[in-house]
Short mmCIF file of C-alpha atoms and ligand atoms in Angstrom, two decimals:
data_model
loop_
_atom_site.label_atom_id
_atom_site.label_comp_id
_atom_site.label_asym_id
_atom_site.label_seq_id
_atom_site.Cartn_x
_atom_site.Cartn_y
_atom_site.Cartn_z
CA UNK A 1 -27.68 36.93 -22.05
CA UNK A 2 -31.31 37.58 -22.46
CA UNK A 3 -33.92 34.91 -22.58
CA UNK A 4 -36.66 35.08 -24.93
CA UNK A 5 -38.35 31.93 -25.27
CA UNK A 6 -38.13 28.48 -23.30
CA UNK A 7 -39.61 25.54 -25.02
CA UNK A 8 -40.88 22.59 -22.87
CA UNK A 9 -40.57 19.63 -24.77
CA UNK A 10 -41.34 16.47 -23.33
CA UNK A 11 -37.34 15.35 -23.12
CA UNK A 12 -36.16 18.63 -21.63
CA UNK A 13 -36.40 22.45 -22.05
CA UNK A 14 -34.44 24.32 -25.35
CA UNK A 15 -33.82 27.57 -24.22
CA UNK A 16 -33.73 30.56 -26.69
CA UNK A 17 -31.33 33.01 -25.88
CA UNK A 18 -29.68 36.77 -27.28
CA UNK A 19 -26.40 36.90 -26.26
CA UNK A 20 -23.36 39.48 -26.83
CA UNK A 21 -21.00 38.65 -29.78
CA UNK A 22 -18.21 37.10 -27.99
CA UNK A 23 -20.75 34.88 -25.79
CA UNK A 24 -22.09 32.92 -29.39
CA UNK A 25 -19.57 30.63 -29.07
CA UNK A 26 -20.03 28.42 -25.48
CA UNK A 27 -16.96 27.53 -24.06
CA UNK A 28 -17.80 23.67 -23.19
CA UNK A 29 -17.79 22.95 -27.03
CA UNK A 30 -15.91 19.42 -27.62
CA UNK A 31 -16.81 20.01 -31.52
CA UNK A 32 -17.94 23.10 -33.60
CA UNK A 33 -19.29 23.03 -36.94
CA UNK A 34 -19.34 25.72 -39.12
CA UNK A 35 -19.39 26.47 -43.19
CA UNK A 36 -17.00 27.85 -45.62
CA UNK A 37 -18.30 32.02 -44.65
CA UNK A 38 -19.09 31.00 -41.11
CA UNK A 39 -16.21 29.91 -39.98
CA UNK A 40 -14.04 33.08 -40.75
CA UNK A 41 -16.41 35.18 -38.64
CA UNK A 42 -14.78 33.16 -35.76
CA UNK A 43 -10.66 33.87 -36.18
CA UNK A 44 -10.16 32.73 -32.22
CA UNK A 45 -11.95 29.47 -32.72
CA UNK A 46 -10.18 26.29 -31.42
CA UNK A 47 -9.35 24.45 -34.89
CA UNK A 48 -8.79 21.24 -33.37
CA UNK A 49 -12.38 20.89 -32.31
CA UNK A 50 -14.07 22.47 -35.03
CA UNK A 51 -15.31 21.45 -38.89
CA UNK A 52 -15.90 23.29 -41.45
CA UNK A 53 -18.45 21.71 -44.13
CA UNK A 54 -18.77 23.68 -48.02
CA UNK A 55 -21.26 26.69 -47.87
CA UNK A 56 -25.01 25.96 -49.06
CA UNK A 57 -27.57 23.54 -49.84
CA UNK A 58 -25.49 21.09 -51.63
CA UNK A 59 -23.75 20.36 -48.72
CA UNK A 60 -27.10 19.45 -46.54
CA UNK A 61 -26.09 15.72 -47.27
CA UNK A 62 -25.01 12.24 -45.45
CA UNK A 63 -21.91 12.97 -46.46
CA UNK A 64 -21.54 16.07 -44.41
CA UNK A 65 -23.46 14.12 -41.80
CA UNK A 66 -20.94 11.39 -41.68
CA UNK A 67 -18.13 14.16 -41.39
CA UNK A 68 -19.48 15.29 -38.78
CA UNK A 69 -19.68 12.00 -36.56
CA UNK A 70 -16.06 11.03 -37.86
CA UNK A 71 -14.89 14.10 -36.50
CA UNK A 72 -17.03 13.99 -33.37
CA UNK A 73 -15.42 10.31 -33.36
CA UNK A 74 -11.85 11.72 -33.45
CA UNK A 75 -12.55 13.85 -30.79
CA UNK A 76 -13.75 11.25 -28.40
CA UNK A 77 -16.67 13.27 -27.91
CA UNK A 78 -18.93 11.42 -25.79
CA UNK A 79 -22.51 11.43 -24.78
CA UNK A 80 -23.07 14.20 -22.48
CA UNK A 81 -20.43 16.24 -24.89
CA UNK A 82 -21.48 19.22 -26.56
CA UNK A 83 -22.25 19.74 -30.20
CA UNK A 84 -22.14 23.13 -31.54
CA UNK A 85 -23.76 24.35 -34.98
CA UNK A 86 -22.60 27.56 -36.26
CA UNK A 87 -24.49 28.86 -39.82
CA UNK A 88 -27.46 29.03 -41.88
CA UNK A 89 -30.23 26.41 -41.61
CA UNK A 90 -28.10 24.29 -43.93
CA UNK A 91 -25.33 24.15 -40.96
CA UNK A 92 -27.62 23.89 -38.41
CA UNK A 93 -30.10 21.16 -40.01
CA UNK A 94 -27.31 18.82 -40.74
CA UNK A 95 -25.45 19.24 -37.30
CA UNK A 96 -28.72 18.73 -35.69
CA UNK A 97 -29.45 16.10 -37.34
CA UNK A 98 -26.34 14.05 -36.51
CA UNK A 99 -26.14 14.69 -33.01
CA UNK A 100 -29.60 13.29 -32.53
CA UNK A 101 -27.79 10.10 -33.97
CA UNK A 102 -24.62 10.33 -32.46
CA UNK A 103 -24.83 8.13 -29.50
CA UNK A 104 -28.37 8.05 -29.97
CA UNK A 105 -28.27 11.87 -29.16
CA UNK A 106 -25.88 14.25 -27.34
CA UNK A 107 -25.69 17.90 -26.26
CA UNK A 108 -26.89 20.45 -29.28
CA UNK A 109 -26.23 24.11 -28.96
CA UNK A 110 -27.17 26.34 -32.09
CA UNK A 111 -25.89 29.23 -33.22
CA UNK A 112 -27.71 30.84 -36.07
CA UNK A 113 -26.02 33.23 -38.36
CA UNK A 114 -28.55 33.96 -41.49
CA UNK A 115 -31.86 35.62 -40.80
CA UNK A 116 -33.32 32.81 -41.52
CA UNK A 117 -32.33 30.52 -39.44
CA UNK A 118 -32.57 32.98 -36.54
CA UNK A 119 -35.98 33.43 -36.67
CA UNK A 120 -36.91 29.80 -37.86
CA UNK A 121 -34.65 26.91 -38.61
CA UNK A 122 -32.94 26.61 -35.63
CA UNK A 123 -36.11 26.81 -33.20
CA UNK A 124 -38.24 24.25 -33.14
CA UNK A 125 -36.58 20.95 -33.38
CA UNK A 126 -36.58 19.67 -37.14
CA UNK A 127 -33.66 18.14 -38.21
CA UNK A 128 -32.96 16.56 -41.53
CA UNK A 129 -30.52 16.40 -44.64
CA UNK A 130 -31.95 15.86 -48.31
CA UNK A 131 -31.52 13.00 -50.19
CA UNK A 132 -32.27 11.32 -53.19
CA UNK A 133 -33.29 14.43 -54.45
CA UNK A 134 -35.73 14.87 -52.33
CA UNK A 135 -35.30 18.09 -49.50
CA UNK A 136 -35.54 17.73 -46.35
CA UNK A 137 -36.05 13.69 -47.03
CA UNK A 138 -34.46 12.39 -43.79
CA UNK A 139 -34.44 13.73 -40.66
CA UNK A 140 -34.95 13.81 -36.77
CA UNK A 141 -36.91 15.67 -34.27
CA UNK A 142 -34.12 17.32 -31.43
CA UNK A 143 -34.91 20.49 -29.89
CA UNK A 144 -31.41 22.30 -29.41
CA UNK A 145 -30.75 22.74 -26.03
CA UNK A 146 -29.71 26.02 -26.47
CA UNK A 147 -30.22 28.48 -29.42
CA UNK A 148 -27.69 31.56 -28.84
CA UNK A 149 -28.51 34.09 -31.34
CA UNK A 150 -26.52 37.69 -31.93
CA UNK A 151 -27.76 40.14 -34.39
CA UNK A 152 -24.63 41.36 -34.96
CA UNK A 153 -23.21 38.76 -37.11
CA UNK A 154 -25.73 39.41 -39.42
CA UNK A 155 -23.37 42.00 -40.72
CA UNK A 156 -21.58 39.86 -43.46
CA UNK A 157 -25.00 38.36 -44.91
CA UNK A 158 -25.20 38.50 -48.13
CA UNK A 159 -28.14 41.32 -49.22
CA UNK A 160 -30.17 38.27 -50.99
CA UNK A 161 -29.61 36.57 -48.19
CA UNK A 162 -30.95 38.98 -45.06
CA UNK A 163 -34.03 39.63 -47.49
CA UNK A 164 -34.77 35.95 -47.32
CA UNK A 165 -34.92 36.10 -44.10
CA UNK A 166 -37.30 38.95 -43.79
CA UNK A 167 -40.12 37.15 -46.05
CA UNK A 168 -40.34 34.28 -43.29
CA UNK A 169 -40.18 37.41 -40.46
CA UNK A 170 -42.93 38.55 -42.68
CA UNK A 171 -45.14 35.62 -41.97
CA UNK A 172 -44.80 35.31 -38.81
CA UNK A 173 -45.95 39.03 -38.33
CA UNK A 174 -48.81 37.72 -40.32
CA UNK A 175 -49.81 35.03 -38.03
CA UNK A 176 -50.26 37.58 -35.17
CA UNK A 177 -53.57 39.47 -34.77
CA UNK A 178 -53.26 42.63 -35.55
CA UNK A 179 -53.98 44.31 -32.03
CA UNK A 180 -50.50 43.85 -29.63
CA UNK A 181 -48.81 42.82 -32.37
CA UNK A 182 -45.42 45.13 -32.11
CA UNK A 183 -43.82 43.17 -34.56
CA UNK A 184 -46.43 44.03 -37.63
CA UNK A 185 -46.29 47.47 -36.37
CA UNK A 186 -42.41 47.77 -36.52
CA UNK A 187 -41.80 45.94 -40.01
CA UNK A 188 -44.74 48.83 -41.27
CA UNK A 189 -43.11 51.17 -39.73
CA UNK A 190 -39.24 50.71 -39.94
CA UNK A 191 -38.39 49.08 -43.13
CA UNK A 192 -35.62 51.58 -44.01
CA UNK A 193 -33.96 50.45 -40.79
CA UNK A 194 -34.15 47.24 -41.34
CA UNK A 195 -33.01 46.87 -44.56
CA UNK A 196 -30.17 48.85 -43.34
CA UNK A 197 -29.76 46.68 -40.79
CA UNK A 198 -30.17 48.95 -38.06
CA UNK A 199 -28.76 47.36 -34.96
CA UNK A 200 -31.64 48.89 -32.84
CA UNK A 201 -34.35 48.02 -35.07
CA UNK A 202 -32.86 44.23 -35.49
CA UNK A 203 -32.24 43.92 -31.79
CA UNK A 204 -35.62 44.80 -31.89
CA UNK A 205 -37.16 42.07 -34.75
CA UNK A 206 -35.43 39.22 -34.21
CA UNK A 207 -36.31 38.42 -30.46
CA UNK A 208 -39.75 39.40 -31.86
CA UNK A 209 -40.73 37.08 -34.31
CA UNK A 210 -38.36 34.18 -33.06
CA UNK A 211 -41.04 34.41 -30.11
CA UNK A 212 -43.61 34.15 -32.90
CA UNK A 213 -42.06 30.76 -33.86
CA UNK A 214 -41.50 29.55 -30.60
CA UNK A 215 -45.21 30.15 -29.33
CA UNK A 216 -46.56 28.03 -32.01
CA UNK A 217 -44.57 25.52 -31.37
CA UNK A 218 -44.68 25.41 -27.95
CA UNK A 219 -48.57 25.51 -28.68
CA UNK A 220 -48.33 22.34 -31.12
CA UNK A 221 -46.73 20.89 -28.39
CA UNK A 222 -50.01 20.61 -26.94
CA UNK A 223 -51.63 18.95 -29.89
CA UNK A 224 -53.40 22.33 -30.96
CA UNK A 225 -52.29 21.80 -34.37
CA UNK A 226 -51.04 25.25 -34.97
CA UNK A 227 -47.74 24.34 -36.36
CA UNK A 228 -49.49 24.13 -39.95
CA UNK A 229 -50.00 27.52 -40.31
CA UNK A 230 -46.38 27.85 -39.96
CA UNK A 231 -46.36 26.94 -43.58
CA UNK A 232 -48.52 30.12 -44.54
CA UNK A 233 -47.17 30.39 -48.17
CA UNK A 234 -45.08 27.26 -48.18
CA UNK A 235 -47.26 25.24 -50.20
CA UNK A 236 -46.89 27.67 -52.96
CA UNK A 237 -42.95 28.41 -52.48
CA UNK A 238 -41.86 24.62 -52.62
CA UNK A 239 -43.47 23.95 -55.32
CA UNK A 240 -41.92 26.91 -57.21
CA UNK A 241 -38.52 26.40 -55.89
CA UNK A 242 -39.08 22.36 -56.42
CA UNK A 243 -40.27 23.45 -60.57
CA UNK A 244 -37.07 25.24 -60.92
CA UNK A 245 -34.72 22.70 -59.36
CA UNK A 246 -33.95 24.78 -56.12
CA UNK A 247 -31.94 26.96 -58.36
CA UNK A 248 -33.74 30.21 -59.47
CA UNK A 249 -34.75 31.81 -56.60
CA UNK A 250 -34.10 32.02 -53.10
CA UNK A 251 -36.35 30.00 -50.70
CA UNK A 252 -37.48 33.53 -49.08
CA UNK A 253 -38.08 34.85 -52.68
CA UNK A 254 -40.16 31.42 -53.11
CA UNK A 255 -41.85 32.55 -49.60
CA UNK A 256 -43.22 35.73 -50.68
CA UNK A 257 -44.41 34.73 -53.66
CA UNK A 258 -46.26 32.00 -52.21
CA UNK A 259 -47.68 34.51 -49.54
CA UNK A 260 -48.81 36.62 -52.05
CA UNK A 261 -50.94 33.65 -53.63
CA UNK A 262 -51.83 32.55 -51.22
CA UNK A 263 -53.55 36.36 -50.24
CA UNK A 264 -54.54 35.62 -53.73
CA UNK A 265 -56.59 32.50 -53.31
CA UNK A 266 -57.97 33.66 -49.70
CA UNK A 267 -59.29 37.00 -51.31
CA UNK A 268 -60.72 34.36 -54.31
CA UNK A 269 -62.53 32.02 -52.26
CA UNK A 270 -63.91 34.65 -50.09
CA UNK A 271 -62.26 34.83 -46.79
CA UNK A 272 -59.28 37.20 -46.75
CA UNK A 273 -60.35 40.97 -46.86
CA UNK A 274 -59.18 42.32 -50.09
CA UNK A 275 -58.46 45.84 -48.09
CA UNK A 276 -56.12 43.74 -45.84
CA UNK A 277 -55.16 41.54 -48.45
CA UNK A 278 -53.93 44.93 -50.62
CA UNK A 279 -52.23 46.54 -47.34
CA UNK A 280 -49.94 43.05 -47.12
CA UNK A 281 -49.03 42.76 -50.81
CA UNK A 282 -48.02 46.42 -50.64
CA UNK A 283 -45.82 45.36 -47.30
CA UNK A 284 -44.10 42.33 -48.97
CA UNK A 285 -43.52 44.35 -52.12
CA UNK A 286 -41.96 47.38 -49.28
CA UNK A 287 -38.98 44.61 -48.76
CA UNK A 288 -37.96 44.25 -52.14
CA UNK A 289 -40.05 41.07 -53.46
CA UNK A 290 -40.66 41.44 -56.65
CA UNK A 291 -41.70 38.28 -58.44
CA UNK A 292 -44.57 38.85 -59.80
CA UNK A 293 -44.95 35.99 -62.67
CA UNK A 294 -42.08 33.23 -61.70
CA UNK A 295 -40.96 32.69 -65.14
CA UNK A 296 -42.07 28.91 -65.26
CA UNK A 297 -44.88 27.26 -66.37
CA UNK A 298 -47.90 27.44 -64.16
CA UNK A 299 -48.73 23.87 -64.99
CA UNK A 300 -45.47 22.70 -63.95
CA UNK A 301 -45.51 24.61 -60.35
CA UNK A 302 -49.12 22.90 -60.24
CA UNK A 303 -47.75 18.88 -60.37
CA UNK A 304 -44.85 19.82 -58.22
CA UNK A 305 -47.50 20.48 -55.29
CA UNK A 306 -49.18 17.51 -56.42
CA UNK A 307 -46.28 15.53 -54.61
CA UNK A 308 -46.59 17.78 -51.44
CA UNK A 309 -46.22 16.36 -48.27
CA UNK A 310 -49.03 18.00 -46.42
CA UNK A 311 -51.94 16.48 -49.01
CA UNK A 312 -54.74 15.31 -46.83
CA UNK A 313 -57.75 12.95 -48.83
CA UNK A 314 -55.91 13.41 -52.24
CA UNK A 315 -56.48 17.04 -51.77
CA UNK A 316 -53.86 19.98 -50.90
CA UNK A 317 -54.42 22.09 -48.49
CA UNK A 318 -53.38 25.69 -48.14
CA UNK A 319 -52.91 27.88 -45.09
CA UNK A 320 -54.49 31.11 -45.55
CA UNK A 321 -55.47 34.23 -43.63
CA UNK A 322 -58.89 36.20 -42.78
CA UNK A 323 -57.15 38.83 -41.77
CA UNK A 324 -53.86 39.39 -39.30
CA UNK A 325 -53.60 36.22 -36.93
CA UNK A 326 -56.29 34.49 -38.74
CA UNK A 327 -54.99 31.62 -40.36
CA UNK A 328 -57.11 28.77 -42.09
CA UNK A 329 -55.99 25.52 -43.19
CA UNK A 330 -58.38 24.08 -45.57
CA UNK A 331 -58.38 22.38 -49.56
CA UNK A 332 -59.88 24.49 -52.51
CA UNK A 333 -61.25 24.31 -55.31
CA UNK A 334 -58.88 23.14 -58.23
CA UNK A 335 -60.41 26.05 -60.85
CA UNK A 336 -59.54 28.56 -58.21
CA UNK A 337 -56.16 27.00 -57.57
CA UNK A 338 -56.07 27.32 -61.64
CA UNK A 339 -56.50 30.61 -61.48
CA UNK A 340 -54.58 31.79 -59.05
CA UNK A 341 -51.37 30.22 -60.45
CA UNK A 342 -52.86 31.21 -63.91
CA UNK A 343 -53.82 28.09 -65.76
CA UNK A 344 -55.97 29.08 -68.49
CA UNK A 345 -58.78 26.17 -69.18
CA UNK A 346 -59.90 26.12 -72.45
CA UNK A 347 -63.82 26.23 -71.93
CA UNK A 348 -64.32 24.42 -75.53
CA UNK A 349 -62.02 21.10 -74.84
N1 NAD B 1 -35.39 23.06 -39.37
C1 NAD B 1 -36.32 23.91 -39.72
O1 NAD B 1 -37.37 24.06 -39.07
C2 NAD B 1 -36.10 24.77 -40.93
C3 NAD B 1 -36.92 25.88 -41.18
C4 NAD B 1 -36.65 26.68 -42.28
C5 NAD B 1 -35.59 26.38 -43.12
N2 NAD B 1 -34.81 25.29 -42.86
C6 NAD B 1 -33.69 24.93 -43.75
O2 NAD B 1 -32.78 26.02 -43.74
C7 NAD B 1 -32.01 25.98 -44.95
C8 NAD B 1 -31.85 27.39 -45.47
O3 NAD B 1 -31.19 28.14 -44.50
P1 NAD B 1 -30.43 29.49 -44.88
O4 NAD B 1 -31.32 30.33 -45.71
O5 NAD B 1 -29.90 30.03 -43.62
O6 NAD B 1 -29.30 28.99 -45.89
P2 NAD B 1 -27.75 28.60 -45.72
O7 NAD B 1 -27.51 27.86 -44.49
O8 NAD B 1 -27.37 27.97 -47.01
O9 NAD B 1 -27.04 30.03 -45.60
C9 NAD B 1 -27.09 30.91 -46.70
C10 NAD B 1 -25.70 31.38 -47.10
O10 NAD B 1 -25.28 32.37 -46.16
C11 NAD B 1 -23.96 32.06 -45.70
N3 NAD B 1 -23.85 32.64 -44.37
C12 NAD B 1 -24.42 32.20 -43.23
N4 NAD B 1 -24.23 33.09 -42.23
C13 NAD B 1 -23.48 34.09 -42.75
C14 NAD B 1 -22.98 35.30 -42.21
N5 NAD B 1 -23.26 35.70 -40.97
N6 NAD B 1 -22.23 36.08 -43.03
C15 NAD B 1 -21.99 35.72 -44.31
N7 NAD B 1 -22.48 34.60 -44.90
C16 NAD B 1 -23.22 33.80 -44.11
C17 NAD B 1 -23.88 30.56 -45.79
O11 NAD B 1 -22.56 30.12 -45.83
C18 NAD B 1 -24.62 30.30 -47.08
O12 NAD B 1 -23.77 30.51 -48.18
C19 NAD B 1 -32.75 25.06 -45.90
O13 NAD B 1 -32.02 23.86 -46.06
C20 NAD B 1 -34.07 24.78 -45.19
O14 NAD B 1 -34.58 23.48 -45.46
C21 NAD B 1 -35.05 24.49 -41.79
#
């Protein structure tokens, strides 16, 4: 085992951790929950103690919530018992989630198996399931105690799936400044091996910009209020994945796209360097993003921010970069918000 990060949170310390294949699972587990595609990955585990909720979003509801406390129930798991989450964010959101509730919280480990959720949703403490249409409606703040995290299993990820990954590793090799910043240097430098998935070159990555997420959290911790910028592009991406119903494209596609407009807006309003600005389109696009025009009304992607959570005044905010490790959180101007989603205002009306 390798540590890479420890997070100090006021209740305790969440340790993030690489580990060897056959040490993801930890051996004190009195209930393991897993998904449809995770659970095969594990033919040895102990089927008495484990769950196995339906694969994807639609499943990041109370009801797999309250599965997962009757079976914690039926296991007499108690409070200092160990809860184990083994998936995407979807698996490890929801488990989270209900052992912060169960008993009014017991032992979390997480074990992350997209790319995703590696270098984001399982670090950092959000919990939640959606509901009433609404993502991410409900939820909890519970650090896991552990986050055990293998590259290795990213071997059956779905292609569409590992890419959505990369667009949040993306960002957070955006939010470092360009000097020291290794993992900038490596996605530049290495993209054939890492869209090959490379062992070495993920090995590499992952502990990389998982540290990314767990310094800036670690630093909101301390009321610097850098955990905003963690949303560099997210403003943008839920409101296109929101305007097409969480269908059409994946929430990484979503990401880039809203990173690009972001770039967009910043190079607009006269504070991102339109050199830089070029050199990170040309990077995104290196990873397969292609959405260039999201095939939905610019108007509509426009009121589906309107109901954005992160509105400050009446006004919506956007994080956006100077340069590498620059961020800036700050509302613009609605004509250059028009423009950069490309709402055309007729001058005459
Ligand atoms: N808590 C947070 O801070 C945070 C941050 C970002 C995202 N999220 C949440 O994460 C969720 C998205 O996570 P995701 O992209 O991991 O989606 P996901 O959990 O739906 O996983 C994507 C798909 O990959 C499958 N899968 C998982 N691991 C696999 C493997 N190793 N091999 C083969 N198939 C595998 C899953 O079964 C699923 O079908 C969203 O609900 C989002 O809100 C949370």
């Amino acid at each position: 085992m390798e540590e890479i990060a420890t997070i100090a949170y006021p209740d305790g310390d969440s340790r993030i951790l690489m580990v060897a294949r056959k040490e993801l699972l930890p051996s004190d587990a009195r209930l393991t929950v897993f998904d449809g595609n995770t659970a095969p990955l594990f033919p040895d585990r102990d089927l008495e103690c484990s769950l196995s909720l339906p694969p994807g979003e639609t499943a990041k509801n109370w009801t797999s919530v309250e599965r997962i406390i009757n079976r914690a129930l039926a296991v007499e798991l108690e409070r200092d018992g160990l809860i184990v989450g083994v998936g995407g964010g979807v698996v490890t959101d929801v488990t989270a989630f209900a052992a912060s509730i169960y008993m009014r919280g017991c032992r979390l480990v997480l074990v992350p198996t997209t790319l995703l959720s590696m270098v984001d949703a399982a670090t950092g403490g959000k919990t939640g399931f959606d509901f009433g249409g609404v993502k991410n409606l409900l939820g909890t703040f519970y650090p896991a105690h552990e986050v055990r995290i293998c590259p290795e299993i990213l071997e059956t990820l779905p292609e569409r799936e590992f890419q959505s990954g990369m667009a949040e590793v993306i960002k957070h090799a955006l939010l470092l400044p360009e000097e020291n910043n290794p993992l900038l240097v490596q996605i530049r430098d290495e993209c054939e091996q890492i869209r090959a998935r490379d062992p070495e070159a993920l090995m590499k990555m992952i502990p990389a910009a998982v540290k990314v997420k767990a310094d800036v959290v670690e630093a909101d911790l301390r009321e610097r209020g850098e955990r905003a910028f963690l949303n560099l592009g997210h403003t943008f991406a839920h409101a296109l994945e929101a305007a097409t119903n969480f269908s059409r494209w994946s929430h990484g596609e979503a990401v880039a796209w809203g990173i690009l407009r972001a770039l967009d807006l910043g190079e607009r309003i006269g504070i991102t360097d339109p050199q830089w600005a070029n050199q990170t389109r040309q990077l995104i696009a290196s990873y397969g993003f292609d959405i260039v025009t999201p095939q939905v009304a610019p108007e509509e992607i426009k009121a589906a921010m309107s109901s954005d959570k992160k509105k400050k005044d009446g006004h919506i905010r956007f994080v956006m970069l100077k340069g590498p490790g620059q961020p800036v959180l700050q509302s613009v101007p609605e004509s250059d918000l028009d423009a950069v989603l490309g709402i055309e205002k007729n001058l005459e009306s």
